[in-house]
Amino acid sequence: MDILALKPGSEITISAMANGERIDFKSRVVEPYGETILIEEITNDNNEAISFVSDNVYLEMSSINSKNLPVIWKNVVVQHVRMGKNFYHRVIAGEDGKLYNRRNAFRLPIDKGAVIQIGTNTGTLDVLMHDVSTNGFSFITEKEVENIDGQQIHIMCTYNDFRMDIQGILARKQELAPNRFLYGVRVDKINPKLDKFIMDRQRIKASHVKKPLTAAADEKYEKLANMKAAVDKQSN
């Protein structure tokens, strides 16, 4: 996705990363500027502009597109600029943003009782549903299930008042311990309701993880300064 395709008012996130730490800063697109974009100035609580200039802090920018999918621009440059009487941050991207495949990145832990049916015209079996993503799920049994390879698996489970009713083809089997087996099932057709449910849970989890990083702007400003200092010290 071309950075110039971002419309004015679009929310973006600048992520600064170094030494295993990550700090996120929210802003909005103001307008294009040549082959770059201007975003609302990112400041601390004292209204001082945050500097992202450092040779050793890696920067990414992300935004959610019209299909509610995340797009990431890697290794961007963020400069503080003045245009007339106004101040902005300018984002320079060396390449187009890439669609981030959340389906392979997030698996929602379930670990609740469920019922499966193997094939058609068969009875049901009580299992533990381990996790689920929009392209598959896994479950655990207390004994090995025979004649299951390549079979269609139908699972039913309720999690947080959401009823999952999913079908797929067995893709893998793993023995976790004596009399304890993990089975992975591939789902080829995306279920829109399940997809939305997983995305919502992912957002909730992400907001909890990022909560310490979205505290006072001064705290994030100090964290970024400390991050730069630590990396610069290692480089010397």
Tab-separated table of C-alpha atoms in Angstrom:
chain	number	residue	atom	x	y	z
A	1	MET	CA	0.000	0.000	0.000
A	2	ASP	CA	1.408	3.355	-1.032
A	3	ILE	CA	1.821	5.668	1.944
A	4	LEU	CA	0.095	8.393	-0.090
A	5	ALA	CA	-3.067	6.250	-0.126
A	6	LEU	CA	-3.604	7.084	3.545
A	7	LYS	CA	-6.417	9.608	3.757
A	8	PRO	CA	-6.288	12.725	5.958
A	9	GLY	CA	-7.651	11.852	9.389
A	10	SER	CA	-6.550	8.211	9.218
A	11	GLU	CA	-5.204	6.978	12.550
A	12	ILE	CA	-1.629	5.701	12.456
A	13	THR	CA	0.766	4.218	15.012
A	14	ILE	CA	4.490	4.902	15.117
A	15	SER	CA	6.310	2.021	16.847
A	16	ALA	CA	9.838	2.551	18.163
A	17	MET	CA	11.813	-0.643	18.888
A	18	ALA	CA	15.223	-1.407	20.375
A	19	ASN	CA	16.704	-3.959	22.794
A	20	GLY	CA	13.486	-5.958	22.849
A	21	GLU	CA	11.402	-2.949	23.921
A	22	ARG	CA	8.580	-1.402	21.941
A	23	ILE	CA	6.861	1.951	22.442
A	24	ASP	CA	3.779	2.979	20.446
A	25	PHE	CA	2.737	6.540	19.617
A	26	LYS	CA	-0.651	7.365	18.106
A	27	SER	CA	-1.249	10.149	15.613
A	28	ARG	CA	-3.359	11.019	12.552
A	29	VAL	CA	-2.560	11.781	8.931
A	30	VAL	CA	-2.776	15.485	8.052
A	31	GLU	CA	-1.915	15.521	4.351
A	32	PRO	CA	0.579	14.240	1.782
A	33	TYR	CA	3.848	16.122	1.381
A	34	GLY	CA	5.624	15.184	-1.827
A	35	GLU	CA	6.197	11.420	-1.648
A	36	THR	CA	5.800	11.472	2.151
A	37	ILE	CA	3.021	12.295	4.610
A	38	LEU	CA	2.585	14.787	7.402
A	39	ILE	CA	1.037	13.556	10.624
A	40	GLU	CA	-0.146	15.453	13.680
A	41	GLU	CA	2.766	16.465	15.875
A	42	ILE	CA	3.542	13.913	18.609
A	43	THR	CA	4.376	15.697	21.856
A	44	ASN	CA	4.880	14.991	25.536
A	45	ASP	CA	2.773	16.452	28.336
A	46	ASN	CA	4.826	19.657	28.226
A	47	ASN	CA	3.912	20.074	24.553
A	48	GLU	CA	7.493	19.337	23.519
A	49	ALA	CA	7.929	17.492	20.248
A	50	ILE	CA	9.219	13.937	20.508
A	51	SER	CA	12.358	13.265	18.493
A	52	PHE	CA	12.519	9.951	16.663
A	53	VAL	CA	15.988	10.636	15.237
A	54	SER	CA	18.370	7.814	16.162
A	55	ASP	CA	20.564	5.538	14.090
A	56	ASN	CA	19.827	2.547	16.291
A	57	VAL	CA	16.107	2.748	17.061
A	58	TYR	CA	13.999	0.889	14.517
A	59	LEU	CA	10.740	2.565	13.480
A	60	GLU	CA	7.585	1.157	11.918
A	61	MET	CA	4.289	2.787	11.047
A	62	SER	CA	1.000	0.910	10.959
A	63	SER	CA	-2.606	1.678	10.114
A	64	ILE	CA	-5.876	-0.205	9.649
A	65	ASN	CA	-7.188	-0.263	6.075
A	66	SER	CA	-10.791	-0.066	4.862
A	67	LYS	CA	-11.180	-3.853	5.238
A	68	ASN	CA	-10.149	-3.631	8.893
A	69	LEU	CA	-6.781	-5.253	8.188
A	70	PRO	CA	-3.469	-3.932	9.546
A	71	VAL	CA	-0.879	-2.559	7.104
A	72	ILE	CA	2.733	-2.011	8.227
A	73	TRP	CA	5.400	0.248	6.742
A	74	LYS	CA	8.776	-1.029	7.916
A	75	ASN	CA	11.936	0.969	8.650
A	76	VAL	CA	10.360	4.406	8.248
A	77	VAL	CA	12.014	7.734	9.005
A	78	VAL	CA	10.128	10.204	11.210
A	79	GLN	CA	11.229	13.846	11.205
A	80	HIS	CA	9.949	16.842	13.137
A	81	VAL	CA	9.159	19.638	10.672
A	82	ARG	CA	7.667	23.126	10.580
A	83	MET	CA	5.295	24.225	7.836
A	84	GLY	CA	4.486	27.908	8.147
A	85	LYS	CA	3.311	28.429	11.715
A	86	ASN	CA	2.467	24.765	12.342
A	87	PHE	CA	4.580	21.824	13.456
A	88	TYR	CA	4.158	18.237	12.303
A	89	HIS	CA	5.977	14.969	12.106
A	90	ARG	CA	6.862	13.829	8.608
A	91	VAL	CA	6.918	10.109	7.790
A	92	ILE	CA	9.182	8.873	5.005
A	93	ALA	CA	8.705	5.289	3.819
A	94	GLY	CA	11.270	3.582	1.626
A	95	GLU	CA	8.782	0.985	0.394
A	96	ASP	CA	5.052	0.297	0.302
A	97	GLY	CA	3.228	-0.951	3.363
A	98	LYS	CA	2.568	-4.677	3.574
A	99	LEU	CA	-0.633	-6.333	4.682
A	100	TYR	CA	-0.051	-8.072	8.007
A	101	ASN	CA	-1.498	-11.582	8.047
A	102	ARG	CA	-3.154	-11.666	11.452
A	103	ARG	CA	-4.575	-15.135	10.802
A	104	ASN	CA	-1.139	-16.696	11.110
A	105	ALA	CA	-0.093	-14.372	13.910
A	106	PHE	CA	-2.753	-14.773	16.548
A	107	ARG	CA	-4.232	-17.902	18.039
A	108	LEU	CA	-6.922	-17.388	20.655
A	109	PRO	CA	-6.424	-19.692	23.665
A	110	ILE	CA	-9.658	-21.509	24.554
A	111	ASP	CA	-8.887	-24.469	26.858
A	112	LYS	CA	-12.537	-25.326	27.386
A	113	GLY	CA	-14.558	-28.501	27.044
A	114	ALA	CA	-15.889	-29.195	23.560
A	115	VAL	CA	-17.499	-31.911	21.478
A	116	ILE	CA	-16.143	-33.220	18.173
A	117	GLN	CA	-17.523	-35.445	15.461
A	118	ILE	CA	-15.124	-37.292	13.178
A	119	GLY	CA	-16.327	-37.777	9.634
A	120	THR	CA	-20.062	-38.187	9.066
A	121	ASN	CA	-22.675	-40.451	10.604
A	122	THR	CA	-20.529	-41.061	13.684
A	123	GLY	CA	-20.926	-40.429	17.382
A	124	THR	CA	-19.372	-37.543	19.307
A	125	LEU	CA	-16.326	-37.371	21.535
A	126	ASP	CA	-15.678	-35.047	24.486
A	127	VAL	CA	-12.387	-33.148	24.111
A	128	LEU	CA	-10.595	-30.025	25.324
A	129	MET	CA	-10.539	-27.282	22.699
A	130	HIS	CA	-7.040	-25.808	23.019
A	131	ASP	CA	-7.038	-22.786	20.715
A	132	VAL	CA	-8.508	-21.350	17.522
A	133	SER	CA	-7.553	-19.001	14.703
A	134	THR	CA	-9.429	-18.098	11.555
A	135	ASN	CA	-7.535	-20.771	9.645
A	136	GLY	CA	-7.630	-23.622	12.141
A	137	PHE	CA	-8.099	-24.963	15.641
A	138	SER	CA	-6.622	-27.577	17.934
A	139	PHE	CA	-7.988	-29.902	20.579
A	140	ILE	CA	-6.619	-32.299	23.181
A	141	THR	CA	-7.788	-35.821	24.017
A	142	GLU	CA	-6.906	-38.178	26.864
A	143	LYS	CA	-6.454	-41.081	24.482
A	144	GLU	CA	-5.299	-41.495	20.920
A	145	VAL	CA	-8.091	-41.283	18.372
A	146	GLU	CA	-7.813	-44.009	15.751
A	147	ASN	CA	-8.513	-43.685	12.025
A	148	ILE	CA	-8.522	-39.881	12.168
A	149	ASP	CA	-5.845	-39.019	9.572
A	150	GLY	CA	-7.277	-36.838	6.794
A	151	GLN	CA	-10.748	-36.985	8.291
A	152	GLN	CA	-13.131	-34.059	8.485
A	153	ILE	CA	-13.449	-32.824	12.068
A	154	HIS	CA	-16.491	-30.954	13.336
A	155	ILE	CA	-16.069	-29.180	16.689
A	156	MET	CA	-18.625	-27.368	18.853
A	157	CYS	CA	-17.632	-25.190	21.804
A	158	THR	CA	-18.923	-22.105	23.640
A	159	TYR	CA	-16.415	-19.477	24.750
A	160	ASN	CA	-17.423	-16.183	26.387
A	161	ASP	CA	-21.020	-16.665	25.171
A	162	PHE	CA	-19.796	-17.139	21.577
A	163	ARG	CA	-20.793	-20.499	20.112
A	164	MET	CA	-18.179	-21.951	17.799
A	165	ASP	CA	-19.303	-24.519	15.262
A	166	ILE	CA	-16.333	-25.217	12.981
A	167	GLN	CA	-15.341	-27.880	10.463
A	168	GLY	CA	-11.941	-28.670	9.027
A	169	ILE	CA	-9.487	-31.358	7.990
A	170	LEU	CA	-7.020	-32.940	10.412
A	171	ALA	CA	-3.539	-31.573	9.662
A	172	ARG	CA	-1.298	-32.827	12.486
A	173	LYS	CA	-1.117	-34.969	15.599
A	174	GLN	CA	1.287	-34.658	18.530
A	175	GLU	CA	1.706	-36.770	21.632
A	176	LEU	CA	2.078	-34.375	24.553
A	177	ALA	CA	2.420	-37.024	27.258
A	178	PRO	CA	1.293	-40.600	27.810
A	179	ASN	CA	-2.463	-40.686	27.161
A	180	ARG	CA	-2.545	-37.021	26.105
A	181	PHE	CA	-2.679	-36.057	22.411
A	182	LEU	CA	-2.917	-32.730	20.592
A	183	TYR	CA	-4.641	-32.577	17.201
A	184	GLY	CA	-4.425	-29.636	14.788
A	185	VAL	CA	-7.190	-29.025	12.270
A	186	ARG	CA	-6.941	-26.847	9.165
A	187	VAL	CA	-9.912	-24.679	8.173
A	188	ASP	CA	-9.840	-23.526	4.558
A	189	LYS	CA	-13.013	-21.423	4.491
A	190	ILE	CA	-12.996	-18.335	6.709
A	191	ASN	CA	-16.052	-17.911	8.918
A	192	PRO	CA	-16.797	-14.133	9.048
A	193	LYS	CA	-18.410	-14.287	12.507
A	194	LEU	CA	-15.521	-16.293	13.943
A	195	ASP	CA	-13.032	-14.001	12.204
A	196	LYS	CA	-14.625	-10.932	13.813
A	197	PHE	CA	-14.753	-12.594	17.229
A	198	ILE	CA	-11.041	-13.469	17.101
A	199	MET	CA	-10.144	-9.960	15.909
A	200	ASP	CA	-12.114	-8.430	18.784
A	201	ARG	CA	-10.376	-10.669	21.317
A	202	GLN	CA	-7.014	-9.819	19.718
A	203	ARG	CA	-7.702	-6.088	20.117
A	204	ILE	CA	-8.650	-6.583	23.765
A	205	LYS	CA	-5.466	-8.545	24.411
A	206	ALA	CA	-3.346	-5.995	22.545
A	207	SER	CA	-4.849	-3.111	24.516
A	208	HIS	CA	-3.952	-4.871	27.768
A	209	VAL	CA	-0.409	-5.538	26.602
A	210	LYS	CA	0.093	-1.963	25.466
A	211	LYS	CA	-1.529	-0.371	28.507
A	212	PRO	CA	1.781	0.464	30.219
A	213	LEU	CA	2.971	2.074	26.965
A	214	THR	CA	-0.068	4.295	26.615
A	215	ALA	CA	0.315	5.994	29.977
A	216	ALA	CA	1.465	9.606	30.266
A	217	ALA	CA	3.172	11.071	27.226
A	218	ASP	CA	6.068	12.151	29.458
A	219	GLU	CA	6.636	8.537	30.482
A	220	LYS	CA	6.795	7.419	26.847
A	221	TYR	CA	9.101	10.338	26.005
A	222	GLU	CA	11.447	9.253	28.813
A	223	LYS	CA	11.264	5.605	27.721
A	224	LEU	CA	12.218	6.538	24.161
A	225	ALA	CA	15.119	8.698	25.399
A	226	ASN	CA	16.360	5.863	27.622
A	227	MET	CA	16.004	3.409	24.741
A	228	LYS	CA	18.161	5.611	22.502
A	229	ALA	CA	20.746	6.115	25.243
A	230	ALA	CA	21.020	2.398	25.939
A	231	VAL	CA	21.503	1.547	22.280
A	232	ASP	CA	24.003	4.390	21.732
A	233	LYS	CA	26.013	3.206	24.753
A	234	GLN	CA	26.225	-0.315	23.306
A	235	SER	CA	27.397	1.087	19.971
A	236	ASN	CA	30.328	2.963	21.551
